[in-house]
């Protein structure tokens, strides 16, 4: 393993601060009790958006719109996100899945946008709420028998109404990797669905029965025909689009010849630090999104932020 100092920290979506207080989920009356308590902080998620407001008390000047429970919340899917120690009794946080009509007024943002400028607590709240809301929306029926399922454990499981089987939220691991050659050039690729000029490091889902390191080697071999070695961990962040965790690695290429899988990769190239920055400056290459671990992996290789490199 690389030394800890070399691991990516403070990734945009890995900053959550709430105590999940999982033991409280087993209280079947927890959600109704919290909905009856005006001290409970409620966030509403509508589709893939939450309302963001100006908040001079936070370091970033922005926060999620938090409110006390309202009677209509009792008819919606509510998830206990956890609690925050505030000196007296801990403050409990609930996410409520709202109706599309609610996202009318105010500044409703996606996590891809808000995740960059929310503080630690709220970035974590949005990330967890989005992941759970996605899972509930996709799992109304039992995978064993096809009967409807209903939420339990304060929104952290669903149970089949016919035969009682219990189903847990899924997180699908995906690996994403900086592949470098003997000259420390970085391998970048453009997916077949991506616009012209948008390049990133390679990534792919971990398959059943496969270690993360083996997934790194397999994906690089499949996508560009390169054999890698010395796979080391860099960091990870949840990626609820819809249900992943992106696990970052560094790997060394044993060769530089590229044989692309045309079903996955439209273009791939090796870039030096100088040529990468030049190409960004010239507008020939575009970076991955600012919230992504991909950008952080590229910056880790670059030795500075892209913003600083372009300044
Ligand atoms: Zn069933």
CSV table of C-alpha atoms and ligand atoms in Angstrom, one decimal:
chain,number,residue,atom,x,y,z
A,1,UNK,CA,0.0,0.0,0.0
A,2,UNK,CA,1.1,3.6,-0.6
A,3,UNK,CA,1.6,5.7,2.5
A,4,UNK,CA,-1.6,7.2,3.9
A,5,UNK,CA,-0.5,10.8,3.1
A,6,UNK,CA,-0.8,9.8,-0.6
A,7,UNK,CA,-4.5,8.8,-0.3
A,8,UNK,CA,-7.2,11.1,-1.6
A,9,UNK,CA,-9.1,12.8,1.2
A,10,UNK,CA,-12.1,15.1,1.5
A,11,UNK,CA,-13.6,13.9,-1.7
A,12,UNK,CA,-16.8,15.9,-2.4
A,13,UNK,CA,-19.3,13.2,-1.6
A,14,UNK,CA,-17.3,11.5,1.2
A,15,UNK,CA,-17.6,14.3,3.7
A,16,UNK,CA,-20.8,13.3,5.7
A,17,UNK,CA,-20.7,14.1,9.4
A,18,UNK,CA,-24.0,12.7,10.8
A,19,UNK,CA,-24.0,9.8,13.2
A,20,UNK,CA,-26.2,7.3,11.4
A,21,UNK,CA,-27.3,5.9,14.8
A,22,UNK,CA,-28.3,2.7,13.2
A,23,UNK,CA,-29.5,1.2,16.5
A,24,UNK,CA,-32.5,3.6,16.4
A,25,UNK,CA,-33.8,2.2,13.1
A,26,UNK,CA,-35.1,-0.8,15.0
A,27,UNK,CA,-37.7,1.3,16.8
A,28,UNK,CA,-40.8,0.8,14.7
A,29,UNK,CA,-42.2,4.1,16.0
A,30,UNK,CA,-39.1,6.2,15.3
A,31,UNK,CA,-40.3,7.9,12.1
A,32,UNK,CA,-43.7,8.8,13.5
A,33,UNK,CA,-42.1,10.1,16.7
A,34,UNK,CA,-39.7,12.2,14.8
A,35,UNK,CA,-42.4,13.6,12.6
A,36,UNK,CA,-44.3,14.7,15.7
A,37,UNK,CA,-41.3,16.6,17.0
A,38,UNK,CA,-40.8,20.1,15.7
A,39,UNK,CA,-37.0,19.9,16.6
A,40,UNK,CA,-36.6,17.2,13.8
A,41,UNK,CA,-34.9,18.6,10.8
A,42,UNK,CA,-36.5,17.5,7.5
A,43,UNK,CA,-35.0,17.7,4.0
A,44,UNK,CA,-37.1,17.0,1.0
A,45,UNK,CA,-35.8,15.2,-2.1
A,46,UNK,CA,-37.7,15.5,-5.3
A,47,UNK,CA,-36.4,13.3,-8.1
A,48,UNK,CA,-32.6,14.1,-8.1
A,49,UNK,CA,-32.9,17.6,-6.5
A,50,UNK,CA,-32.9,19.3,-3.1
A,51,UNK,CA,-33.5,22.9,-2.3
A,52,UNK,CA,-30.4,24.9,-1.5
A,53,UNK,CA,-30.5,28.2,0.4
A,54,UNK,CA,-28.1,31.0,1.3
A,55,UNK,CA,-26.8,30.4,4.8
A,56,UNK,CA,-24.2,32.8,6.2
A,57,UNK,CA,-23.6,30.6,9.2
A,58,UNK,CA,-21.9,27.9,7.1
A,59,UNK,CA,-18.4,28.0,5.8
A,60,UNK,CA,-19.6,27.8,2.2
A,61,UNK,CA,-22.5,30.3,2.5
A,62,UNK,CA,-25.0,27.7,1.3
A,63,UNK,CA,-26.9,24.9,2.9
A,64,UNK,CA,-29.8,22.5,2.3
A,65,UNK,CA,-33.3,23.9,3.1
A,66,UNK,CA,-34.1,22.2,6.4
A,67,UNK,CA,-37.5,22.6,8.1
A,68,UNK,CA,-39.7,21.1,10.8
A,69,UNK,CA,-42.0,18.3,10.0
A,70,UNK,CA,-45.4,19.1,8.4
A,71,UNK,CA,-48.5,16.9,8.5
A,72,UNK,CA,-48.2,15.9,4.8
A,73,UNK,CA,-44.8,14.2,5.6
A,74,UNK,CA,-46.7,11.3,7.3
A,75,UNK,CA,-48.0,10.2,3.9
A,76,UNK,CA,-44.6,10.1,2.2
A,77,UNK,CA,-41.6,7.9,2.3
A,78,UNK,CA,-39.4,9.1,5.1
A,79,UNK,CA,-35.9,7.9,5.9
A,80,UNK,CA,-34.0,8.4,9.1
A,81,UNK,CA,-30.6,9.7,8.1
A,82,UNK,CA,-29.1,10.0,11.6
A,83,UNK,CA,-28.4,12.5,14.2
A,84,UNK,CA,-26.0,15.3,15.1
A,85,UNK,CA,-24.8,16.1,18.6
A,86,UNK,CA,-25.6,19.7,19.4
A,87,UNK,CA,-24.9,20.0,23.1
A,88,UNK,CA,-28.3,19.0,24.4
A,89,UNK,CA,-30.4,16.3,22.9
A,90,UNK,CA,-29.1,15.2,19.5
A,91,UNK,CA,-30.8,16.7,16.4
A,92,UNK,CA,-32.4,14.1,14.2
A,93,UNK,CA,-32.5,14.3,10.4
A,94,UNK,CA,-35.2,12.9,8.2
A,95,UNK,CA,-35.3,12.8,4.4
A,96,UNK,CA,-38.7,12.9,2.9
A,97,UNK,CA,-39.3,11.9,-0.8
A,98,UNK,CA,-41.5,14.7,-2.1
A,99,UNK,CA,-43.8,15.0,-5.1
A,100,UNK,CA,-42.5,16.5,-8.4
A,101,UNK,CA,-44.9,19.5,-7.9
A,102,UNK,CA,-42.9,20.6,-4.8
A,103,UNK,CA,-39.7,21.5,-6.7
A,104,UNK,CA,-41.3,24.7,-8.1
A,105,UNK,CA,-40.1,27.7,-6.2
A,106,UNK,CA,-36.6,28.1,-4.8
A,107,UNK,CA,-33.2,26.9,-5.9
A,108,UNK,CA,-33.5,23.2,-6.5
A,109,UNK,CA,-30.2,21.6,-7.4
A,110,UNK,CA,-28.9,18.2,-8.3
A,111,UNK,CA,-26.2,16.6,-6.1
A,112,UNK,CA,-23.7,16.9,-9.1
A,113,UNK,CA,-24.0,20.7,-8.7
A,114,UNK,CA,-24.7,21.2,-5.0
A,115,UNK,CA,-22.1,18.6,-3.9
A,116,UNK,CA,-19.3,21.0,-4.7
A,117,UNK,CA,-20.5,24.0,-2.6
A,118,UNK,CA,-22.4,22.5,0.3
A,119,UNK,CA,-20.7,22.0,3.7
A,120,UNK,CA,-19.6,18.6,5.0
A,121,UNK,CA,-22.9,17.7,6.8
A,122,UNK,CA,-25.2,18.7,4.0
A,123,UNK,CA,-23.1,17.1,1.3
A,124,UNK,CA,-23.4,13.8,3.3
A,125,UNK,CA,-27.1,14.3,3.9
A,126,UNK,CA,-27.8,14.8,0.1
A,127,UNK,CA,-25.6,11.9,-0.9
A,128,UNK,CA,-27.2,9.4,1.5
A,129,UNK,CA,-30.7,10.6,0.8
A,130,UNK,CA,-30.2,10.4,-2.9
A,131,UNK,CA,-28.8,6.8,-2.7
A,132,UNK,CA,-31.7,5.6,-0.6
A,133,UNK,CA,-34.4,7.4,-2.6
A,134,UNK,CA,-32.9,5.8,-5.8
A,135,UNK,CA,-33.0,2.4,-4.2
A,136,UNK,CA,-36.6,2.7,-2.9
A,137,UNK,CA,-37.8,3.9,-6.3
A,138,UNK,CA,-36.2,1.0,-8.1
A,139,UNK,CA,-37.3,-1.8,-5.7
A,140,UNK,CA,-41.1,-1.6,-5.3
A,141,UNK,CA,-41.3,-5.4,-5.9
A,142,UNK,CA,-39.8,-8.4,-4.2
A,143,UNK,CA,-37.0,-10.0,-6.3
A,144,UNK,CA,-37.9,-13.4,-5.0
A,145,UNK,CA,-41.6,-13.6,-5.7
A,146,UNK,CA,-42.7,-10.3,-7.4
A,147,UNK,CA,-45.1,-9.2,-4.6
A,148,UNK,CA,-45.0,-5.6,-3.5
A,149,UNK,CA,-42.4,-4.6,-0.8
A,150,UNK,CA,-42.9,-1.9,1.9
A,151,UNK,CA,-40.2,0.1,3.8
A,152,UNK,CA,-39.1,-0.9,7.2
A,153,UNK,CA,-36.3,0.0,9.7
A,154,UNK,CA,-36.9,3.7,9.2
A,155,UNK,CA,-36.3,3.5,5.5
A,156,UNK,CA,-33.2,1.2,5.5
A,157,UNK,CA,-34.9,-2.0,4.4
A,158,UNK,CA,-37.9,-3.2,2.4
A,159,UNK,CA,-40.0,-6.3,3.3
A,160,UNK,CA,-42.0,-8.4,1.0
A,161,UNK,CA,-45.7,-8.3,1.9
A,162,UNK,CA,-46.3,-11.9,0.7
A,163,UNK,CA,-43.5,-14.0,2.2
A,164,UNK,CA,-41.8,-11.6,4.5
A,165,UNK,CA,-38.3,-11.6,3.0
A,166,UNK,CA,-36.2,-8.6,3.9
A,167,UNK,CA,-34.2,-6.6,1.3
A,168,UNK,CA,-31.3,-4.2,1.9
A,169,UNK,CA,-30.2,-1.2,-0.1
A,170,UNK,CA,-27.5,-2.0,-2.6
A,171,UNK,CA,-24.2,-0.2,-3.3
A,172,UNK,CA,-22.5,-1.3,-6.5
A,173,UNK,CA,-18.7,-1.0,-6.4
A,174,UNK,CA,-16.9,0.5,-9.4
A,175,UNK,CA,-13.2,0.9,-9.8
A,176,UNK,CA,-11.6,4.0,-11.4
A,177,UNK,CA,-7.9,4.1,-12.1
A,178,UNK,CA,-4.9,6.3,-13.0
A,179,UNK,CA,-2.9,4.1,-15.3
A,180,UNK,CA,0.6,5.5,-15.9
A,181,UNK,CA,3.4,4.3,-18.1
A,182,UNK,CA,7.2,4.2,-17.4
A,183,UNK,CA,7.5,7.9,-18.4
A,184,UNK,CA,4.7,8.8,-15.9
A,185,UNK,CA,2.3,9.6,-18.7
A,186,UNK,CA,-1.4,9.2,-17.8
A,187,UNK,CA,-3.8,7.1,-19.9
A,188,UNK,CA,-7.0,8.9,-20.7
A,189,UNK,CA,-10.0,7.6,-22.7
A,190,UNK,CA,-13.2,8.9,-24.2
A,191,UNK,CA,-16.3,6.7,-23.8
A,192,UNK,CA,-18.4,6.1,-26.9
A,193,UNK,CA,-21.3,8.0,-25.5
A,194,UNK,CA,-19.2,11.0,-24.5
A,195,UNK,CA,-19.0,14.3,-26.4
A,196,UNK,CA,-15.9,15.2,-28.4
A,197,UNK,CA,-13.0,16.3,-26.3
A,198,UNK,CA,-14.2,14.9,-22.9
A,199,UNK,CA,-11.5,12.5,-21.6
A,200,UNK,CA,-11.2,10.8,-18.3
A,201,UNK,CA,-9.4,8.0,-16.5
A,202,UNK,CA,-10.8,4.5,-17.2
A,203,UNK,CA,-13.4,3.0,-14.9
A,204,UNK,CA,-15.7,0.0,-14.7
A,205,UNK,CA,-17.9,-2.1,-12.4
A,206,UNK,CA,-16.6,-4.8,-10.2
A,207,UNK,CA,-18.0,-8.2,-11.2
A,208,UNK,CA,-19.3,-10.8,-8.7
A,209,UNK,CA,-16.5,-12.8,-7.2
A,210,UNK,CA,-13.8,-10.3,-8.2
A,211,UNK,CA,-11.4,-8.3,-6.1
A,212,UNK,CA,-11.1,-4.6,-6.7
A,213,UNK,CA,-7.5,-5.0,-7.9
A,214,UNK,CA,-8.5,-7.7,-10.3
A,215,UNK,CA,-11.3,-5.5,-11.6
A,216,UNK,CA,-8.8,-2.7,-12.3
A,217,UNK,CA,-6.6,-5.1,-14.3
A,218,UNK,CA,-9.5,-6.6,-16.2
A,219,UNK,CA,-11.1,-3.3,-17.1
A,220,UNK,CA,-7.9,-1.8,-18.5
A,221,UNK,CA,-7.1,-5.0,-20.5
A,222,UNK,CA,-10.6,-5.1,-21.9
A,223,UNK,CA,-11.0,-1.4,-22.7
A,224,UNK,CA,-7.6,-0.6,-24.1
A,225,UNK,CA,-5.6,-3.8,-24.3
A,226,UNK,CA,-3.0,-2.8,-21.7
A,227,UNK,CA,-1.6,-5.0,-19.0
A,228,UNK,CA,-1.1,-3.3,-15.6
A,229,UNK,CA,0.7,-4.1,-12.3
A,230,UNK,CA,1.3,-2.5,-8.9
A,231,UNK,CA,-2.4,-1.7,-8.3
A,232,UNK,CA,-2.6,0.6,-5.2
A,233,UNK,CA,-5.6,2.2,-3.5
A,234,UNK,CA,-6.1,6.0,-3.7
A,235,UNK,CA,-9.5,6.7,-2.1
A,236,UNK,CA,-13.2,6.3,-2.7
A,237,UNK,CA,-16.5,8.2,-2.6
A,238,UNK,CA,-20.2,7.2,-2.8
A,239,UNK,CA,-21.6,7.9,-6.3
A,240,UNK,CA,-25.4,7.6,-6.1
A,241,UNK,CA,-26.0,7.9,-9.8
A,242,UNK,CA,-27.8,5.7,-9.3
A,243,UNK,CA,-26.1,3.4,-6.7
A,244,UNK,CA,-22.4,3.1,-6.9
A,245,UNK,CA,-19.3,3.7,-4.9
A,246,UNK,CA,-16.3,4.7,-6.9
A,247,UNK,CA,-13.0,3.2,-5.6
A,248,UNK,CA,-9.9,4.9,-7.0
A,249,UNK,CA,-6.6,3.2,-7.8
A,250,UNK,CA,-3.2,3.8,-9.3
A,251,UNK,CA,-1.7,1.2,-11.6
A,252,UNK,CA,1.4,0.9,-13.7
A,253,UNK,CA,1.2,-0.1,-17.3
A,254,UNK,CA,3.6,-2.8,-18.6
A,255,UNK,CA,3.2,-1.5,-22.2
A,256,UNK,CA,1.9,1.5,-24.1
A,257,UNK,CA,0.3,0.0,-27.2
A,258,UNK,CA,-3.5,0.6,-27.2
A,259,UNK,CA,-6.1,-1.8,-28.6
A,260,UNK,CA,-9.5,-0.2,-28.1
A,261,UNK,CA,-12.7,-2.0,-27.4
A,262,UNK,CA,-14.9,-0.1,-29.9
A,263,UNK,CA,-18.1,-0.9,-27.9
A,264,UNK,CA,-16.7,1.1,-24.9
A,265,UNK,CA,-13.9,3.4,-25.9
A,266,UNK,CA,-14.0,5.9,-28.8
A,267,UNK,CA,-10.5,7.3,-28.3
A,268,UNK,CA,-7.6,6.8,-25.8
A,269,UNK,CA,-4.3,8.5,-25.5
A,270,UNK,CA,-1.2,8.8,-23.2
A,271,UNK,CA,-0.7,12.4,-21.9
A,272,UNK,CA,2.3,14.0,-20.2
A,273,UNK,CA,1.6,16.6,-17.6
A,274,UNK,CA,2.7,19.4,-19.9
A,275,UNK,CA,0.6,18.1,-22.9
A,276,UNK,CA,-2.5,17.6,-20.7
A,277,UNK,CA,-2.4,21.2,-19.4
A,278,UNK,CA,-1.7,22.5,-22.9
A,279,UNK,CA,-4.6,20.6,-24.3
A,280,UNK,CA,-6.9,21.9,-21.6
A,281,UNK,CA,-5.8,25.4,-22.2
A,282,UNK,CA,-6.3,25.0,-26.0
A,283,UNK,CA,-9.8,23.7,-25.4
A,284,UNK,CA,-9.0,20.4,-27.1
A,285,UNK,CA,-9.6,18.4,-23.9
A,286,UNK,CA,-12.3,18.8,-21.3
A,287,UNK,CA,-12.0,17.6,-17.7
A,288,UNK,CA,-14.4,15.3,-15.9
A,289,UNK,CA,-16.9,16.9,-13.6
A,290,UNK,CA,-15.6,18.8,-10.6
A,291,UNK,CA,-17.4,16.6,-8.1
A,292,UNK,CA,-16.0,13.4,-9.5
A,293,UNK,CA,-13.2,11.3,-8.1
A,294,UNK,CA,-11.9,11.2,-11.7
A,295,UNK,CA,-10.9,14.8,-11.5
A,296,UNK,CA,-9.2,14.3,-8.1
A,297,UNK,CA,-7.3,11.3,-9.5
A,298,UNK,CA,-6.1,13.4,-12.4
A,299,UNK,CA,-5.1,16.2,-10.1
A,300,UNK,CA,-3.3,13.7,-7.9
A,301,UNK,CA,-1.2,12.6,-10.9
A,302,UNK,CA,-0.8,16.2,-12.0
A,303,UNK,CA,0.6,17.2,-8.6
A,304,UNK,CA,-1.7,20.3,-8.4
A,305,UNK,CA,-5.3,21.2,-9.0
A,306,UNK,CA,-6.5,21.8,-12.5
A,307,UNK,CA,-7.4,25.3,-11.5
A,308,UNK,CA,-3.9,26.0,-10.3
A,309,UNK,CA,-2.4,24.3,-13.4
A,310,UNK,CA,-4.4,26.6,-15.7
A,311,UNK,CA,-3.8,29.8,-13.7
B,1,LIG,ZN1,-41.5,-12.0,-1.9
